[in-house]
XYZ file of C-alpha atoms in Angstrom:
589
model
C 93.614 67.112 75.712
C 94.721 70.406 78.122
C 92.119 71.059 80.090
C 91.817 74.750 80.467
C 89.543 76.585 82.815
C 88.712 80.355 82.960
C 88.366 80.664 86.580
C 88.908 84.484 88.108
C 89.525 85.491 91.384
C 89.496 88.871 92.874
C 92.944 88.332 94.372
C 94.712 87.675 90.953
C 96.746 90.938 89.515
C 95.755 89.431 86.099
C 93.796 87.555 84.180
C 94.596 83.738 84.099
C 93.681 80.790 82.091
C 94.175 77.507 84.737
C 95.714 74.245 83.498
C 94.877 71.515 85.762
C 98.303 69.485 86.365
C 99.152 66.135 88.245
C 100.027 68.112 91.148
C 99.861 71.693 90.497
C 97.723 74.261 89.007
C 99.029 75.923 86.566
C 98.882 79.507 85.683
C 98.936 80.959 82.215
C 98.687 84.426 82.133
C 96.359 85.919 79.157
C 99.090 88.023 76.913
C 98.982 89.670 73.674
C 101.431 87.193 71.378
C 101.183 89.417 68.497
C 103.013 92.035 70.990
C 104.920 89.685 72.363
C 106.405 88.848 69.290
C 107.313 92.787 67.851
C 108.779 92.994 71.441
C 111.153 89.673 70.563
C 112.015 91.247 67.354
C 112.527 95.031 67.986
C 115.038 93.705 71.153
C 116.875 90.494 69.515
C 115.262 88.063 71.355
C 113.962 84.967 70.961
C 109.759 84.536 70.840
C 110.094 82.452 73.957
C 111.937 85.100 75.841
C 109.645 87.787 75.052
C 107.223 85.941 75.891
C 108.498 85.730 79.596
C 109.305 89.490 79.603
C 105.383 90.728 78.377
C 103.797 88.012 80.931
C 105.963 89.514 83.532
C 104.799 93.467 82.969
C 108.036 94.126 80.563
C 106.073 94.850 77.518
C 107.362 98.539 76.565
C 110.670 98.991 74.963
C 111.229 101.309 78.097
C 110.479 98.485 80.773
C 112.600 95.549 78.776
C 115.653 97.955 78.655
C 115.367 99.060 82.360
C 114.999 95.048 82.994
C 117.518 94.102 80.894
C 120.404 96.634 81.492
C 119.969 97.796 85.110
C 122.425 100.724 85.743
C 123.827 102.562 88.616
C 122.729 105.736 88.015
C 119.297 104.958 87.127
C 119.254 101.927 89.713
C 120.941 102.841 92.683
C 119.282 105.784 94.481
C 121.768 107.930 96.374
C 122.535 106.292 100.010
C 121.562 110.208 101.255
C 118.001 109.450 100.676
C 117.444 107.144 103.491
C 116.067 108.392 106.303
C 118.700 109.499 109.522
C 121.155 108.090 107.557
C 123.290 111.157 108.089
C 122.770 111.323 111.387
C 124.037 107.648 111.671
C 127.464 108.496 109.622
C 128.370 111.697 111.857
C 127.833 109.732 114.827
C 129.935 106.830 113.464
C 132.951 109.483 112.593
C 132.736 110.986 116.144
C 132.684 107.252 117.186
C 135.956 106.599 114.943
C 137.642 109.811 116.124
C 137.031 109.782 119.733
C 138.247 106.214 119.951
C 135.139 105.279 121.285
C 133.959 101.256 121.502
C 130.982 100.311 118.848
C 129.616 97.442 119.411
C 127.796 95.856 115.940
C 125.094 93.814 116.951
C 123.584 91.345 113.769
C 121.693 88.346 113.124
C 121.707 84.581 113.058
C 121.131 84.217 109.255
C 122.917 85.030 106.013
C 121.843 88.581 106.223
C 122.733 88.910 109.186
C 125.979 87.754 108.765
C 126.857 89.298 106.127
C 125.937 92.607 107.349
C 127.817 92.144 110.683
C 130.517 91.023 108.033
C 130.410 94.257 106.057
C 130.189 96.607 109.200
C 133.344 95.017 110.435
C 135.084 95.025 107.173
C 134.405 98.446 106.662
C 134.694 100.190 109.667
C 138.158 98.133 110.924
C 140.580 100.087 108.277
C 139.264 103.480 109.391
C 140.360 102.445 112.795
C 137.031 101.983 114.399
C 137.120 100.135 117.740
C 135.203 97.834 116.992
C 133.521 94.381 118.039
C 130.657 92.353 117.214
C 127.656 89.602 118.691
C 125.476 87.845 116.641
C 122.738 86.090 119.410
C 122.851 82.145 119.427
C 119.401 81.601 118.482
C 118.560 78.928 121.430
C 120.804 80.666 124.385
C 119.885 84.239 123.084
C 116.689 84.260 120.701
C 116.017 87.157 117.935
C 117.474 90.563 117.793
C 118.851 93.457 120.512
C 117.750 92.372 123.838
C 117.969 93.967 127.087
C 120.647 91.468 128.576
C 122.803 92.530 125.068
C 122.864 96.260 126.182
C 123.523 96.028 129.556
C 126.580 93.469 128.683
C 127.795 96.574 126.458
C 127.253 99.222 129.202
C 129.252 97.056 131.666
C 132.358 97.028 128.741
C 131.822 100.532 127.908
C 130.518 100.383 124.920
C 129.363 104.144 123.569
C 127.713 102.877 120.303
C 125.740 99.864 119.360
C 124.136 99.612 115.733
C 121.821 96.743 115.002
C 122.089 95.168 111.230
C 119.183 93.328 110.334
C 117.374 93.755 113.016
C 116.004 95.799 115.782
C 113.042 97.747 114.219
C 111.041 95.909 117.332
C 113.505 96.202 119.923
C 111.363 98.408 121.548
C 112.694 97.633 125.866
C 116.369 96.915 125.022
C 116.422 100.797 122.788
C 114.611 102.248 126.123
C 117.569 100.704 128.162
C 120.308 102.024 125.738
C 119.196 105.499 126.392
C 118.808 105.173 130.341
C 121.800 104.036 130.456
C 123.591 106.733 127.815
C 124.940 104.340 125.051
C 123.836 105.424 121.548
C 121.904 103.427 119.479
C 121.644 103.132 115.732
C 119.341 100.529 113.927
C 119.604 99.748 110.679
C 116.855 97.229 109.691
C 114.634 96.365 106.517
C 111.922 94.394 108.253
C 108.591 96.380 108.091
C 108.232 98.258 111.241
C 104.786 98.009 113.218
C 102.989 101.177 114.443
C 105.570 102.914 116.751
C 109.534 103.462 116.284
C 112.228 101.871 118.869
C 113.731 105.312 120.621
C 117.497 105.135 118.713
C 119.753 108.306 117.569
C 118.711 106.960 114.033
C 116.554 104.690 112.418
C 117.691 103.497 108.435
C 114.978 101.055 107.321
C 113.221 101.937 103.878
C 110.243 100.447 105.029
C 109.906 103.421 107.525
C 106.394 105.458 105.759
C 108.155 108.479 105.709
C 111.488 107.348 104.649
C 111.749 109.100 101.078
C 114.518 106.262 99.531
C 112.699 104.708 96.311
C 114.102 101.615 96.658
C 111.923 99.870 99.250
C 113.246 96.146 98.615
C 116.534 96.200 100.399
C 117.605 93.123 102.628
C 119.556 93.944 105.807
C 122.775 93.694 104.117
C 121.909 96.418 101.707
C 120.843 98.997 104.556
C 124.283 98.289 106.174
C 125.932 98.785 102.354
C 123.627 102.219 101.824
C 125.317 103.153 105.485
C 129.114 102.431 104.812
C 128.940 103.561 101.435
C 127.547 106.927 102.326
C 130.628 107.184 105.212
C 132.936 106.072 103.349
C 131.651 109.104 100.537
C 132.024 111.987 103.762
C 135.513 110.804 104.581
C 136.441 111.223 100.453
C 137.485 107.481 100.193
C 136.428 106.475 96.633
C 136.501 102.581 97.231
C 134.964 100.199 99.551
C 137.050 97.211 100.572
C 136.511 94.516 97.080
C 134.902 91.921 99.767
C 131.993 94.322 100.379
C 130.151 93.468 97.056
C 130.383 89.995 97.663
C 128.751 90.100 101.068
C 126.074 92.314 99.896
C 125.404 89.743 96.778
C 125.695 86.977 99.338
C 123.201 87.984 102.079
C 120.901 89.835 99.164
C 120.244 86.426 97.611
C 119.718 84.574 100.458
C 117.453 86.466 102.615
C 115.196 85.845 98.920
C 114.429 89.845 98.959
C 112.856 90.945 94.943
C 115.637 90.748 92.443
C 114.742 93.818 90.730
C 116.058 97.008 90.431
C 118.482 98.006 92.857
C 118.856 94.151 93.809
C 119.431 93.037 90.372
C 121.912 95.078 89.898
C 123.883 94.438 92.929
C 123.966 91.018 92.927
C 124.875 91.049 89.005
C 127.955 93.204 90.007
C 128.502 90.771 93.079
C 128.718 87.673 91.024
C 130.802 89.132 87.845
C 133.341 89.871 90.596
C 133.017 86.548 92.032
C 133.232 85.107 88.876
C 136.688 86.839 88.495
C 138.176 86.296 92.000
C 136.743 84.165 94.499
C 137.626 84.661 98.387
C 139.126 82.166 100.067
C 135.717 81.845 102.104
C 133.856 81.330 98.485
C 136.610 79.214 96.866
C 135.671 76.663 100.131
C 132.085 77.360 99.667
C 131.831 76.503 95.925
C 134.188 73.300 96.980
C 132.245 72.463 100.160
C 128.868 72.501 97.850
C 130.714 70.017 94.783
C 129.871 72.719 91.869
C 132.559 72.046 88.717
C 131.039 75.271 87.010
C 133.580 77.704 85.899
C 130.484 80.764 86.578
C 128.419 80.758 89.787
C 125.119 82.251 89.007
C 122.113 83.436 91.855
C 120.311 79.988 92.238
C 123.733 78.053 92.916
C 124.116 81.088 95.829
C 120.996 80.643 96.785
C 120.379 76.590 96.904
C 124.683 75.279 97.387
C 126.500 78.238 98.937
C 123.932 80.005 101.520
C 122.720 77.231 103.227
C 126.102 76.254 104.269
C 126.433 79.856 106.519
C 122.789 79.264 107.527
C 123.302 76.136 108.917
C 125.766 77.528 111.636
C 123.306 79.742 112.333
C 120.131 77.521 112.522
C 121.873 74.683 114.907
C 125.279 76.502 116.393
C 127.031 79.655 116.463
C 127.017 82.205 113.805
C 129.532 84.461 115.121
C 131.453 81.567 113.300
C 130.753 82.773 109.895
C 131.445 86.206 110.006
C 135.223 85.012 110.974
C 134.871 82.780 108.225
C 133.532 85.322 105.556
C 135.608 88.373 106.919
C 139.173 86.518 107.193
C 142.195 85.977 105.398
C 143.874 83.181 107.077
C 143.311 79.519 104.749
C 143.999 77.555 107.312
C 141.199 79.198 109.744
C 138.671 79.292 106.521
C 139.590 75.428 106.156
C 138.558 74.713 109.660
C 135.280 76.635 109.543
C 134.355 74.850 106.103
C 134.741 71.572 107.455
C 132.588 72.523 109.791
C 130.086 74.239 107.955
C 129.498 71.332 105.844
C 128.713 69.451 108.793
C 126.587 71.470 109.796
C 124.644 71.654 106.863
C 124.933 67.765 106.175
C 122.624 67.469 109.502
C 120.533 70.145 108.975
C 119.248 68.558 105.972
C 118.311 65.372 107.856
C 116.825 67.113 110.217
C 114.804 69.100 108.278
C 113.775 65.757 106.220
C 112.751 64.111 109.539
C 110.244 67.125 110.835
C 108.467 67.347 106.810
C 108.359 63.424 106.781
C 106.321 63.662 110.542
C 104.330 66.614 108.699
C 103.781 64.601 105.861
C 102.643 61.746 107.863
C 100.184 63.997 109.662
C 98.246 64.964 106.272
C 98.305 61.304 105.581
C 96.789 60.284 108.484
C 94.433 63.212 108.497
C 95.399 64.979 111.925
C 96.365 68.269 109.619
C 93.056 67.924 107.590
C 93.936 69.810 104.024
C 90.355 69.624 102.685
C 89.178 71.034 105.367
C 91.905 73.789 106.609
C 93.385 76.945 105.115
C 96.026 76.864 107.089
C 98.751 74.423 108.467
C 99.531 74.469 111.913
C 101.985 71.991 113.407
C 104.069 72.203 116.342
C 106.281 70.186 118.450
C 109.101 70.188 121.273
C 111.361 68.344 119.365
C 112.077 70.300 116.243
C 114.567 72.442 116.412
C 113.711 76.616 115.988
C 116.593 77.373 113.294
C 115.135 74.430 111.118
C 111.298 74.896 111.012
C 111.281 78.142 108.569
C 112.772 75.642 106.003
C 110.317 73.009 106.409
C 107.537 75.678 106.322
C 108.508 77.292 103.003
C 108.593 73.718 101.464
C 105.016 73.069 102.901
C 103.532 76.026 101.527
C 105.446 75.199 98.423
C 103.786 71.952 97.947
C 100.624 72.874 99.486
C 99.609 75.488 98.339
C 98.461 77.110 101.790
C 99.961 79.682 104.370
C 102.001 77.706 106.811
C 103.072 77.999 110.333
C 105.939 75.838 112.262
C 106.491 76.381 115.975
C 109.015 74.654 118.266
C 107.985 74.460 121.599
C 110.472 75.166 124.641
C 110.404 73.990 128.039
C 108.541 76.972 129.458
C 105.930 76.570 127.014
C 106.316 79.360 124.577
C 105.603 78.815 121.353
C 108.279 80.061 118.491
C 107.740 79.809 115.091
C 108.088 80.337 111.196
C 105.607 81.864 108.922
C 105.526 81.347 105.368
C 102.722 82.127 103.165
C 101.318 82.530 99.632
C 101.570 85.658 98.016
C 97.593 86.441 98.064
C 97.829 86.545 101.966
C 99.640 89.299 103.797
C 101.084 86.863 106.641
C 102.018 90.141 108.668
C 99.050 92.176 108.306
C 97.524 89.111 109.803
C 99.720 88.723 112.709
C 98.858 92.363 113.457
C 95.638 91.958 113.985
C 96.484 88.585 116.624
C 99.052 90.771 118.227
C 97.197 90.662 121.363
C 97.858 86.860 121.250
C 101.533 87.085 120.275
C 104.147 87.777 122.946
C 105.976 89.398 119.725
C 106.340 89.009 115.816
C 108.280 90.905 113.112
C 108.544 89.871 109.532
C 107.629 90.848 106.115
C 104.408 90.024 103.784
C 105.310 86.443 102.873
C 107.536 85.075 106.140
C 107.313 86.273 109.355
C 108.459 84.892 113.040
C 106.406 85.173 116.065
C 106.575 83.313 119.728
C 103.282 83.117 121.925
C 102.088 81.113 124.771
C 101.677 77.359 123.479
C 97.829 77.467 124.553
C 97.173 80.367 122.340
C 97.824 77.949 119.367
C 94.260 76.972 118.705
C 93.063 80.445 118.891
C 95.298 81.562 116.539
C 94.557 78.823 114.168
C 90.695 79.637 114.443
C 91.257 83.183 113.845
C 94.224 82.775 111.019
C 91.700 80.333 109.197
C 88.834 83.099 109.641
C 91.089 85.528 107.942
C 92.495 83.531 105.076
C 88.562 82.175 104.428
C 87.632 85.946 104.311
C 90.679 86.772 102.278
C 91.439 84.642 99.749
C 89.641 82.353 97.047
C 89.720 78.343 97.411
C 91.674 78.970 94.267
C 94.422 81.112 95.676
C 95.030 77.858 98.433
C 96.039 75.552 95.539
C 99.223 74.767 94.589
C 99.914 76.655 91.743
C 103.069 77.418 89.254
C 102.972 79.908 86.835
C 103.996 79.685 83.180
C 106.034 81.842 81.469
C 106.074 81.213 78.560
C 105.593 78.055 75.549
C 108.430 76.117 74.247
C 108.773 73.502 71.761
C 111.796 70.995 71.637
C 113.344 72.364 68.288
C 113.701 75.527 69.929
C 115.772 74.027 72.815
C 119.667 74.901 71.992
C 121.515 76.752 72.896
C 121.011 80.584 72.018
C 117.648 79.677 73.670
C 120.260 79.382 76.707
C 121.978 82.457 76.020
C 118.901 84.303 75.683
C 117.968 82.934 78.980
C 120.871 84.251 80.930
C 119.888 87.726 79.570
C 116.975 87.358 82.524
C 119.314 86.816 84.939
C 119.961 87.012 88.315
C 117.246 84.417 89.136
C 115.217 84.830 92.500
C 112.107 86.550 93.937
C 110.548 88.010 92.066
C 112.566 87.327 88.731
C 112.353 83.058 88.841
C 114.120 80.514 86.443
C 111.255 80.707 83.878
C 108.835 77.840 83.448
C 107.869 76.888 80.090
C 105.003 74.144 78.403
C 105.685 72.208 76.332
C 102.517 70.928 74.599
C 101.944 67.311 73.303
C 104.838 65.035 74.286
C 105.012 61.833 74.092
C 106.896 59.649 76.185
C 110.153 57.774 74.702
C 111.121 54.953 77.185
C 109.888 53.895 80.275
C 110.439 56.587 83.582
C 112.632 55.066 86.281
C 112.917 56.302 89.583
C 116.325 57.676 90.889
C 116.797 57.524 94.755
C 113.442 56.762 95.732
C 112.479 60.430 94.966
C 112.988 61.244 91.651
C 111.631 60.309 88.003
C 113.692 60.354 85.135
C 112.186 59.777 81.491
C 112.844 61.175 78.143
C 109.845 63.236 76.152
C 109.589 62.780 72.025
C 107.741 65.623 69.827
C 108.792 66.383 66.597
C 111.626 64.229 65.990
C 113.245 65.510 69.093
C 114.228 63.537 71.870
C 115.156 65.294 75.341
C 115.826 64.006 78.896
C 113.797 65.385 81.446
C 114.197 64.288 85.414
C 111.320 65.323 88.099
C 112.767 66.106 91.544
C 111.007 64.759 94.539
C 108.076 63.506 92.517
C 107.857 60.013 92.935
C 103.773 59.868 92.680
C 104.676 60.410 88.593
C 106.291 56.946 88.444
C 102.989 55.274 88.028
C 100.901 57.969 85.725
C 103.810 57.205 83.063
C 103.676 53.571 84.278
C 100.409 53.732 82.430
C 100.562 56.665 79.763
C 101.514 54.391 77.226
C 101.957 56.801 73.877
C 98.859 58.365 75.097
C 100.459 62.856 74.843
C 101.097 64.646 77.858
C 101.710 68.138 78.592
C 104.935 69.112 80.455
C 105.503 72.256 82.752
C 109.223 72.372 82.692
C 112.783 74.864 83.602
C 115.313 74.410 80.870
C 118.466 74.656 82.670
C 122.423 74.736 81.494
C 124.175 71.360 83.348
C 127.863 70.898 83.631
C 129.890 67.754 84.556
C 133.181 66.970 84.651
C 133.932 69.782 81.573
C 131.099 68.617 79.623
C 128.346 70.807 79.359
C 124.248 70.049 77.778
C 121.124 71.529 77.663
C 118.057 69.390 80.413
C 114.955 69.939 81.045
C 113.870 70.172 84.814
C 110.318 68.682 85.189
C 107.407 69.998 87.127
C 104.499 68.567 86.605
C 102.647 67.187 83.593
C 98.922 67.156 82.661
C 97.090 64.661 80.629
């Protein structure tokens, strides 16, 4: 039988019926069917799909069609709208036409590589004199620093404009302006109460920043800002590579896949799709994908991690030669090494969640007792630990913070919570603790003095008890929408990609499937992962659970006893052949 509670909380947008899984609790939002079902049929789609579309807030013909067929005129607000944004492209002209030296000054990550990447793409044919510095995250830390601008001053540098970052760059914008170089930030991290002094400011998080679109990552503030310049100077067309760096560094930095997003990325990947750079064609091959059509998850889980690696454990000025140039043989040699790079990032990020693991187990991170997980050490590496604490919350269920600490005792780390707790509201009010922090409602970094820990656990798990229901702390996945077997082909599929591009926001969709029985006995694949195959009404489908070995013995001893299954149906191709699996979650008896 499904057990099914009615438990509400306060923090819920919706009402929920709760399924009580192996692992999970899942959520099943309360929807008018009937609706659902006129929806399916006044759109051509499938009852499963509208389904997925009502439970997600799409249930007007108005809201579907603005889902479905995102636009650029009713999409893409005009680049004008952002706030100093015009001020930043007439000082960028002078900049051009005066010959003067700007300096671009980015990020570590994806985003921030890719929106050095598009800055220097851009600006080079209009014969900008231009260079670039992304920080190396252990030499350099986060963002503009004061040691940064006075390295510019000392090469004459007249212009510096931060991409993806420098909304808290509060000293090294003071030191710009004493020593005359201009500074332009463009940023989409949310700002805190004052402004960094800067000729211009473009973040759409700014309160009085009138540009409806408030969802942009820090590539897409550095598109808005070329795209408008390249508008003043009458030049119809970006460079092609543009929209593939702004689909690249959108996906990864996992900002909403709605609206303006959605439709970027969907124009990034149809182009991709058509004709791959030489720095995606090594990507795709570095990552051992045989589809003919990249979609947003293989971005987001095969290609980005690759640039993020360089980032999280060496240099990242690396990628942007790698994205930006057109050289094979120099894109070879950065691959190779970018795989490398990722190769060990993965085992160390395994080794730091196994000693995390091992922690719960032995009961030194109590999770009956905490709200929040805390763990620390001087070992793990900075660019790794925001990994290992989205997977944590992932699994846990709670808000989750991962600090590395350095040899003088500071404490950096990663913040990644659940979406009922505002991690950076919360951070705001332990500034006074915090040496500084920046960051957006669900991840956040911050550095403080390693003694401060335990005071900022005491007050974090204050807050979240205060905040949020016992509920809200459990690991939970929400359902889309129900399935059964015989409606598994393949215009399910097609009907499927219609929801696409898949990401925050707008996830693969999970689906039950009620009252399954299971076929032949589950065997475990690498020491991680269950594979099985699920019988209900005379259909027969393969289903494989990733990273849940605990399942082995529940179907050990399920006999023909049904099950219910929480489960992605997902497209797989191999070696030309292409069929329909499903990707397990969790079950419930």
């Amino acid at each position: 039988m499904l057990e099914r509670s009615t438990q509400k909380t306060e923090t819920l947008a919706q009402q929920h019926e709760f399924i009580q899984g192996t692992k999970y609790y899942w959520k099943l939002p309360v929807t008018d069917l009937a609706h659902a079902r006129q929806c399916g049929l006044a759109h051509n789609l499938g009852y499963p799909i509208a389904q997925i579309l009502c439970r997600r807030g799409y249930d007007t013909s108005e809201k579907i069609n603005s889902f479905l067929f995102t636009t650029y005129e009713k999409d893409v607000p005009h680049a004008g709208t952002l706030k100093d944004i015009e001020i930043a492209v007439e000082r960028i002209n002078r900049a051009i036409n005066r010959k003067e030296k700007i300096l671009i000054f980015g990020d570590y990550d994806v985003d921030g590589i890719t929106s050095s990447s598009i800055m220097l793409s851009s600006l080079i044919p209009l014969g900008a004199n231009i260079n670039y510095f992304l920080p190396n995250r252990k030499r350099d830390g986060y963002g503009l620093s004061s040691k940064a601008v006075k390295k510019a001053h000392a090469s004459n540098y007249a212009l510096i404009i931060t991409v993806d970052n420098g909304i808290t760059a509060y000293k090294a914008a003071n030191d710009a302006y004493k020593l005359g170089i201009d500074l332009i930030i463009t940023d989409h991290h949310r700002p805190h109460g004052t402004l960094p002094k800067a000729i211009a400011i473009i973040n759409p998080q700014q309160a009085d920043c009138p540009y409806s679109f408030k969802s942009l990552a820090g590539v897409g503030v550095a598109f808005k800002l070329v795209s408008l310049l390249y508008e003043k100077r009458g030049i119809k067309k970006l460079p092609e590579k543009t929209y593939e760096l702004l689909m690249l560094g959108t996906v990864a930095d996992v900002v909403p896949l709605v609206g303006e997003n959605r439709f970027w990325v969907r124009h990034g990947l149809n182009l991709v799709n058509q004709n791959r750079s030489y720095a995606m064609q090594t990507l795709v091959q570095n990552s051992g994908l045989e589809k003919q059509l990249l979609d947003s998850l293989d971005i987001g889980f095969m290609i980005a991690p690759q640039l993020n690696a360089l980032g999280r454990l060496d240099d990242a000025r690396d990628g942007v030669r790698f994205l930006i140039s057109s050289n094979q043989d120099d894109v070879a040699h950065v691959g190779a090494v970018l795989k490398n790079m990722n190769e060990e990032r993965k085992k160390i990020e395994r080794s730091i969640y196994a000693q995390i693991e091992q922690a719960i187990i032995n009961r030194t991170i109590d999770l009956d007792g905490e709200n929040v997980i805390i763990a620390s050490n001087d070992n793990w590496p900075a660019g790794v630990i925001g990994l290992v604490a989205g997977k944590l919350m992932h699994n846990y269920g709670k808000p989750t913070l991962i600090f590395h600490i350095d040899a003088h005792g500071t404490a950096k780390g990663s913040c990644r919570s659940i979406p009922e707790f505002d991690i950076f509201n919360a951070l705001e009010q332990n500034k006074d603790l915090l040496l500084n922090f920046g960051g957006h409602t669900c991840a956040a970094g911050l550095s403080l003095d390693a003694k401060n820990l335990p005071l900022l656990k005491k007050n974090l798990e204050e807050q979240v008890k205060a905040s949020v229901s016992p509920l809200d702390l459990q690991p939970k996945a929400t359902i889309d929408a129900e399935l059964e077997l015989p409606e598994i082909n393949y215009k399910l599929m097609d009907d499927i990609a219609r929801l696409e591009p898949f990401g925050n926001s707008n996830p693969a969709p999970l689906f039950l499937i009620r009252n399954v029985t299971l076929q032949q006995g589950a065997t475990l694949l690498k020491e991680r992962h269950v594979r099985c195959s699920v019988f209900s009404q005379g259909i027969i489908k393969p289903v494989i659970f990733f990273n849940r070995p605990d399942l082995l013995p529940i179907f050990d001893q399920i006999g023909d006893q049904s099950f219910n299954l929480l489960a992605q149906v997902m497209k797989n191709e191999w070696q030309g052949v292409t069929r329909i699996d499903l990707q397990g979650l969790d079950i419930s008896l």
